[in-house]
Structure formats: C-alpha cells, structure tokens
CSV table of C-alpha atoms and ligand atoms in Angstrom, one decimal:
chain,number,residue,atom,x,y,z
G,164,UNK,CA,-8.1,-86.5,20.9
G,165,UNK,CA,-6.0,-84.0,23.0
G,166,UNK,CA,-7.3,-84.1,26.6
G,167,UNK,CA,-7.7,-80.5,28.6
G,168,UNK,CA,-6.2,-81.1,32.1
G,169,UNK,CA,-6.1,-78.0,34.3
G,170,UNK,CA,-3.6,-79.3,37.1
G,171,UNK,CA,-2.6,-77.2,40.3
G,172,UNK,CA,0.7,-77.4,41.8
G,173,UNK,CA,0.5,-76.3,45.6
G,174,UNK,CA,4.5,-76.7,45.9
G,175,UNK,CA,5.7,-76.6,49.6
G,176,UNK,CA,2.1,-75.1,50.8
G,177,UNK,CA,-0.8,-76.1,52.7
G,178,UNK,CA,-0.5,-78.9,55.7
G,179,UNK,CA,-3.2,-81.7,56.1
G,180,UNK,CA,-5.8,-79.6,57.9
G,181,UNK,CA,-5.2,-77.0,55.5
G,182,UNK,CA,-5.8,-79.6,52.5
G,183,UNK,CA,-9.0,-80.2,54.0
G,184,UNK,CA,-9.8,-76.9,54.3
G,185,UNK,CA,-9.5,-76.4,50.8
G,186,UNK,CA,-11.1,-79.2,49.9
G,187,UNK,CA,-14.1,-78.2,51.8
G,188,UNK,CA,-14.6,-74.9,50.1
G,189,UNK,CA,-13.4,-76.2,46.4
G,190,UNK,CA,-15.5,-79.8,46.1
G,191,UNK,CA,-18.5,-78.0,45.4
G,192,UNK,CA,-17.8,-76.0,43.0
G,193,UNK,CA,-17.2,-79.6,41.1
G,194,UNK,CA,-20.6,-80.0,39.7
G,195,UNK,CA,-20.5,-77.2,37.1
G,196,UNK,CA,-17.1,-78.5,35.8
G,197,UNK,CA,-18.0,-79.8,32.1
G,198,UNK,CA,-17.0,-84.1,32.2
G,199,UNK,CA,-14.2,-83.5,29.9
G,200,UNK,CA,-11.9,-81.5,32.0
G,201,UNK,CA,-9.3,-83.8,33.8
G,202,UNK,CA,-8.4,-82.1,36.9
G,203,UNK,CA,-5.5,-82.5,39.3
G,204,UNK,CA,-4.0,-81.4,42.5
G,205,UNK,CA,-0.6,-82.0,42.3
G,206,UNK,CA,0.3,-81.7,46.5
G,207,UNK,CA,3.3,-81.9,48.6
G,208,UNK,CA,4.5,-85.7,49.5
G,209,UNK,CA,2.9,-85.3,52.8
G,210,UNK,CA,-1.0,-84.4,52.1
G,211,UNK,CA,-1.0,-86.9,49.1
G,212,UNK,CA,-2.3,-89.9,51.7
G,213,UNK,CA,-4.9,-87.4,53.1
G,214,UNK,CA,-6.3,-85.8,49.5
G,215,UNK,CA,-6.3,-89.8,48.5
G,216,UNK,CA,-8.7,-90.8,51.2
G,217,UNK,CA,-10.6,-87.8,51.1
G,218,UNK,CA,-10.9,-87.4,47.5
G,219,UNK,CA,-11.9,-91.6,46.4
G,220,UNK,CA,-14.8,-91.6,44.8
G,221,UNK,CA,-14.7,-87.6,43.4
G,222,UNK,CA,-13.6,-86.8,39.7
G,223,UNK,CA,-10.4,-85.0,41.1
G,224,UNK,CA,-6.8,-86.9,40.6
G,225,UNK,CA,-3.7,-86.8,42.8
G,226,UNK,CA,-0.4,-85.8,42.1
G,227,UNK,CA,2.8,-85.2,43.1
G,228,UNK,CA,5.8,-83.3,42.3
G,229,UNK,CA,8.3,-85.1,42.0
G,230,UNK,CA,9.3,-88.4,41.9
G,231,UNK,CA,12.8,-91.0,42.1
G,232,UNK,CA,14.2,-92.9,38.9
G,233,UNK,CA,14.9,-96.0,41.6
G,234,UNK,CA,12.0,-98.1,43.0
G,235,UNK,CA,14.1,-98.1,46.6
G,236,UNK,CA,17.7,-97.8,47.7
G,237,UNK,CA,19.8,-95.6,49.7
G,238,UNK,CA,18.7,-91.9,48.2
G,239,UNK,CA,17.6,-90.0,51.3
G,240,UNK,CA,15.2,-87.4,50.6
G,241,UNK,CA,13.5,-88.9,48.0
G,242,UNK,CA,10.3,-91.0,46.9
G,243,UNK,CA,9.5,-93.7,44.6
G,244,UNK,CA,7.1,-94.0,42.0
G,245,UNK,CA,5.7,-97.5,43.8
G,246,UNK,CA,5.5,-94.9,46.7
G,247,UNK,CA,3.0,-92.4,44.9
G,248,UNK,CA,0.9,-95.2,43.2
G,249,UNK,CA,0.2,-97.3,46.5
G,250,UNK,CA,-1.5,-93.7,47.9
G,251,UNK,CA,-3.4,-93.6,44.6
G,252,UNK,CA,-1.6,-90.9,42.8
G,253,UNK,CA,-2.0,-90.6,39.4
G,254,UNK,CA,0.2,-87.5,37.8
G,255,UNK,CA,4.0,-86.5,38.4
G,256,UNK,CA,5.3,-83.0,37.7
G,257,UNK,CA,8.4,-83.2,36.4
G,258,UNK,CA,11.8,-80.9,35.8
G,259,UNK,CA,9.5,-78.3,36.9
G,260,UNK,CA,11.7,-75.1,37.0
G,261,UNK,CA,11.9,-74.7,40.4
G,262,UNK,CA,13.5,-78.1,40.6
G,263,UNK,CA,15.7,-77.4,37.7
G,264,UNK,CA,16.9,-73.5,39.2
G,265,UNK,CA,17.3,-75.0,43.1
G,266,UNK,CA,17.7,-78.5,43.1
G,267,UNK,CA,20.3,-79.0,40.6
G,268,UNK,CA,17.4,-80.7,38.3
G,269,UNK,CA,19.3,-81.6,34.7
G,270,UNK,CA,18.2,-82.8,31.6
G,271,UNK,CA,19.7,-86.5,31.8
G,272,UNK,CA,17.6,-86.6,35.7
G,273,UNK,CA,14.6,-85.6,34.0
G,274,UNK,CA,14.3,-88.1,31.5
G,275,UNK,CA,15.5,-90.8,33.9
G,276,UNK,CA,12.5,-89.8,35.9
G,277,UNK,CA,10.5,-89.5,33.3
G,278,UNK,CA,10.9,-93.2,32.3
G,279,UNK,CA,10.5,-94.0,36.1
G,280,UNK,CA,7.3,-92.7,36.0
G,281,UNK,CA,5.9,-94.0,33.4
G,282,UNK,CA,7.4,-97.5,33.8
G,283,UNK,CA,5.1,-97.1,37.3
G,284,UNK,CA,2.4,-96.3,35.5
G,285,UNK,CA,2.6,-92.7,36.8
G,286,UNK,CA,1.3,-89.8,33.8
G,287,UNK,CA,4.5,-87.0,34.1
G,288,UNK,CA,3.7,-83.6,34.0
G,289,UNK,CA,6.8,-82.5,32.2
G,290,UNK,CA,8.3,-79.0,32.4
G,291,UNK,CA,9.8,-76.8,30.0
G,292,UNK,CA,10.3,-72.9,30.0
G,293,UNK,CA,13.2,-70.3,29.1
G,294,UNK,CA,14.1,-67.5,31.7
G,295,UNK,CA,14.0,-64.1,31.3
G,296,UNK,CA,17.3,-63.2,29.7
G,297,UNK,CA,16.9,-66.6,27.3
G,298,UNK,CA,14.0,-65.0,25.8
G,299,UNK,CA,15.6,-61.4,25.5
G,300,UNK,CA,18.4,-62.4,23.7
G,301,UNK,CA,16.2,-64.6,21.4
G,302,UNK,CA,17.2,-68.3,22.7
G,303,UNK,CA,13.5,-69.0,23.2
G,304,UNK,CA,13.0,-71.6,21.0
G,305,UNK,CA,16.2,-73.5,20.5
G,306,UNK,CA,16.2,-73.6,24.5
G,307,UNK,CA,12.5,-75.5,24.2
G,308,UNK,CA,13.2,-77.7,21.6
G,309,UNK,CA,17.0,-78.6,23.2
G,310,UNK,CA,15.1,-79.3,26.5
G,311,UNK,CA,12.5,-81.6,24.6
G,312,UNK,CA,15.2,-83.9,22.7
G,313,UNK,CA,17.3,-84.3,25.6
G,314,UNK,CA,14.4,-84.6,28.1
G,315,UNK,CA,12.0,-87.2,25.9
G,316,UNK,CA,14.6,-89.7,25.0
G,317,UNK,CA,13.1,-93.3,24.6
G,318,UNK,CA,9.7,-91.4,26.5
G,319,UNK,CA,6.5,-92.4,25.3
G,320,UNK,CA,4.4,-90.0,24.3
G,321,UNK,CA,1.0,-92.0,24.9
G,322,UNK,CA,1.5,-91.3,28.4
G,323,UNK,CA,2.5,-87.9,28.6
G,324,UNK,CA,1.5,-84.1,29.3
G,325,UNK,CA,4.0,-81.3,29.0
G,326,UNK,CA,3.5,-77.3,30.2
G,327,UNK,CA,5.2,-74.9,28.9
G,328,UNK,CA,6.1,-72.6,31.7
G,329,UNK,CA,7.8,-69.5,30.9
G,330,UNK,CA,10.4,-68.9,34.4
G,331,UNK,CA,9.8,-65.3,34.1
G,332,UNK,CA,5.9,-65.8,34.5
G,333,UNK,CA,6.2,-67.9,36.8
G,334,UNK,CA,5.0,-66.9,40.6
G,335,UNK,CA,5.5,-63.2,39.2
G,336,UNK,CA,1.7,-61.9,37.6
G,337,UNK,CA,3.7,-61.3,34.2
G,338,UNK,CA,1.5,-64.0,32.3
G,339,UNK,CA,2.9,-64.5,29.0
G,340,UNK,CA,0.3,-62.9,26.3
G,341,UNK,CA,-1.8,-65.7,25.3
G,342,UNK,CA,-0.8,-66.1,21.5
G,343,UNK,CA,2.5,-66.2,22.0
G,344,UNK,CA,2.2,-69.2,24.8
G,345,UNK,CA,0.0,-70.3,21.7
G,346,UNK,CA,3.2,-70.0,19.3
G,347,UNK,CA,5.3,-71.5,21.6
G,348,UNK,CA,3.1,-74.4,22.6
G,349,UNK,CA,2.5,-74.9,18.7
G,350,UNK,CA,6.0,-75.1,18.2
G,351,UNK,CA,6.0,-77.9,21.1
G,352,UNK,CA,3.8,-79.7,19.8
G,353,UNK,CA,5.8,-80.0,16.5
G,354,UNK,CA,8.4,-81.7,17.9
G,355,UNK,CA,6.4,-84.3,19.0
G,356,UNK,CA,5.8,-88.1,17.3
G,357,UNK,CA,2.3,-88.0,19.0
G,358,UNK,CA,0.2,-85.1,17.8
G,359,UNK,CA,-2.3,-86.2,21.2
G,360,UNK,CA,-0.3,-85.1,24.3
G,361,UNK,CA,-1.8,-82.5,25.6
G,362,UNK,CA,0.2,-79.2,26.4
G,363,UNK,CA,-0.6,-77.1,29.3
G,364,UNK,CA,0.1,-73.1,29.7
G,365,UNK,CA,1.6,-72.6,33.1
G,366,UNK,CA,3.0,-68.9,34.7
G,367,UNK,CA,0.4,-66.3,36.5
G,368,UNK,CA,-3.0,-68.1,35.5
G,369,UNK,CA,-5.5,-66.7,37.3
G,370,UNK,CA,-9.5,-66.4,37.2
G,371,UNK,CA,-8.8,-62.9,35.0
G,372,UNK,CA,-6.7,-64.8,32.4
G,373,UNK,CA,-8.0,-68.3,32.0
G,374,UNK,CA,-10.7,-67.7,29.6
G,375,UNK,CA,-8.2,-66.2,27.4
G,376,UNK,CA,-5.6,-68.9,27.8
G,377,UNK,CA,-7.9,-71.6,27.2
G,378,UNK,CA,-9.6,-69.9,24.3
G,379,UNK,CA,-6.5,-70.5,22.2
G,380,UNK,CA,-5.7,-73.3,19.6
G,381,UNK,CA,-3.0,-74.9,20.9
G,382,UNK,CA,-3.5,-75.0,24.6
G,383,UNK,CA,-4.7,-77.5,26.4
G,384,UNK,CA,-4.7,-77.2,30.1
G,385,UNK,CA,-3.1,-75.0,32.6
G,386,UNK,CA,-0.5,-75.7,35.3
G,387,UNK,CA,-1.5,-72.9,38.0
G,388,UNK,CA,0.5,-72.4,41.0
G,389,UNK,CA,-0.5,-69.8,43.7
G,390,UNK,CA,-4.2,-69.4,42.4
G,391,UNK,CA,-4.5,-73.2,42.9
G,392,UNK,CA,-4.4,-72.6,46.4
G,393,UNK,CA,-7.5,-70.2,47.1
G,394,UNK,CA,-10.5,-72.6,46.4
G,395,UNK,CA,-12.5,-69.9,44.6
G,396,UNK,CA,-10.1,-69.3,43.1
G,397,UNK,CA,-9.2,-72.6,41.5
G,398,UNK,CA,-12.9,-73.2,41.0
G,399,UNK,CA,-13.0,-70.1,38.6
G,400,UNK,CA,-10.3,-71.8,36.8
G,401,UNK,CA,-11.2,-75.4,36.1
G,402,UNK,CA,-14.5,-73.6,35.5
G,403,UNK,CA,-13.0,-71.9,33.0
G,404,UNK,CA,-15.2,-70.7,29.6
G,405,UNK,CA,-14.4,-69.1,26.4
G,406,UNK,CA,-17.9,-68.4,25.6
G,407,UNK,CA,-17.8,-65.0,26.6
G,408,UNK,CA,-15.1,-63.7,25.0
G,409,UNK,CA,-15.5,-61.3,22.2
I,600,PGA,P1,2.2,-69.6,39.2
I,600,PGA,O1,3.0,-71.0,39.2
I,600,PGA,O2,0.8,-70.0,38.7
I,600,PGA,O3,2.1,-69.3,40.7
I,600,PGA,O4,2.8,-68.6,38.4
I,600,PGA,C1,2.9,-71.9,38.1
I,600,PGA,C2,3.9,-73.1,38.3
I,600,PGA,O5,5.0,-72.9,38.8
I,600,PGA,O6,3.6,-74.2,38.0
C-alpha cells in the first residue's frame, strides 16, 4: 500500500521561537487530519531538537534536510545521520534542487547519502526535477529517469519516498498542471523495482491547488515549501480533500 505523506520543507526559515510559534497555531488543526496521512516537518538542523521535544507524543514526524554519508570525521559544516536520529528525526530530504543548483549536490553524493540514511535508519526524501530550459527543449524525461539510475544505485526501495519537483515550479507560483505531474510521477514510478514508494508532487502547492494535486492517480504526497510555513496554511494542506471536486 502506497502511503500519502504530505511533508513541509521550511529550508533556512523560522528560528526556535518562531517554530513554536507555528506550532502553536498549526497543532490544532491536527484533529481533522484523516489517520492515514503521514505528516512531516522537515526543519533546519537547528529547530530539529526543539520541534522533537515539543512534538513527542503528537502524530507529526521530524525531518531534516540534509544529511552526511560519514557517521563523524573531519567534514565541517555537515551532520550525521546518528546526529538526526538521537534528536528523533525520522525523514531526510535529499538532492533537493536547491542543494543540487548551489551546493554543488551530484548524483554520486546523492546516492552516497542516500545509503547513509538509510543505513541509519533515516526514510530519504529524495529529489528529482528538470529545469526550465530541460523541459522546453524536451529532455524532461530522460533527465528524470538519468537522475533515478544514477541516484538509486544499490538504494532500497522499502525505505524510500521520492518528489518530483519540477525547478521551474519551485518557489515561483507556476505549479505544474496536475496531470502532467501525474504523467511524470507515473513515469517514476515505472522505473522503480518496488511499486509501494510513495511519490510526492512538490513546486507551488498551496491550499488553492492541493485538492487537485492529490486527487490524481499517481500522487502520493506533497513536498510544500513556502506554504508550509503559514500554519493555516499548511493546515489546509494536510487537510487536504478531493471530495469536492467536480
Ligand atoms: P515551494 O517549494 O512549495 O515553495 O515551491 C517546494 C520545495 O522546494 O520543496
């Protein structure tokens, strides 16, 4: 059974006080979420601590955003996965674009921290998306399924969740139309051994798209950046229904 997992990534915002903040406004919104809907707050390396203590007990997992292939060793700048899981951190996003565009983030460091991870017992959140100009000039698809061979070498798929996150929706309000992040997660999902890993949607989902997005076949979650920081409007989102739609 495919799981839905609708995971925020707050990237570099919100301090401790303002973790709390959010937390205040966003637990109590919790009780209308349906039990099957695994949700996650994937948070900068320094609230993970403070959304662990304040979150034990609640349905809500932790994660992070990145993670190192090593367990410790000279590699300023970076954490562990032994790190993440003594906090209590569950989930890792992984070769998210960002990482990939600014941080010099390859294929061959993705996988070996995709192994890391899961060797940790750490569930990655992996990344994979074509830019703007890849999908104008029709290099959609090999680009996706290029990033998946070289990305889940000797990865095991029982322990995985990938989002396809188009760069060009990314941050920007141009969502990709939801049958075609259908097509594109379909075609995902056939390059997998393990027809369970669940596939999020990531770029622009908001409380005005989610119902669509999640309405479709193929997709199983959302990855949502900037509307996973209002708490209304992240609430709206994991609270998500396809009922309505006509
Ligand atoms: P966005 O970001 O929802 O702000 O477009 C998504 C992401 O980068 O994961």
């Amino acid at each position: 059974m495919r799981k839905v997992i609708i995971a925020g990534n707050w990237k570099m915002y919100k301090t401790q006080a303002e973790a709390l903040e959010f937390l205040q406004g966003f637990l109590d919104h919790l009780g209308e979420t349906p039990n099957d809907r695994e949700i996650v707050i994937c948070a900068p390396f320094t609230t993970l601590g403070t959304l662990s203590k304040n979150l034990h007990g609640t349905r809500i997992r932790i994660g992070a955003q990145n993670v190192h292939w090593e367990i410790a060793g000279a590699y300023t700048g970076e954490v562990s996965a032994p790190m993440l899981t003594e906090l209590g951190v569950r989930y890792v996003v992984i070769g998210h674009s960002e990482r990939r565009q600014y941080f010099g983030e390859t294929d061959a460091t993705v996988n070996l921290r995709l192994k890391a991870a899961q060797k940790h017992g750490l569930i990655p959140i992996l990344c994979v998306g074509e830019t703007k100009q890849q999908r104008d000039t029709g290099e959609t698809e090999a680009l996706i399924v290029g990033q998946l061979e070289k990305d889940l070498i000797d990865v095991d798929q029982g322990r995985l969740v990938i989002a396809y996150e188009p760069i060009w929706a990314i941050g920007t309000g141009d969502t990709c139309d939801a049958t075609e992040a259908n097509r594109i997660i379909g075609l995902i999902r056939s390059q997998l051994d393990n027809p369970n890993v669940s596939i999020q949607y990531g770029g622009s989902v908001k409380p005005g798209n989610v119902d669509e997005i999640m309405a479709q076949s193929e997709i199983d979650g959302a990855l949502v950046g900037g509307a996973s920081l209002a708490p209304n409007d992240f609430a709206r989102i994991i609270n998500y229904s396809c009922s309505q739609l006509g």
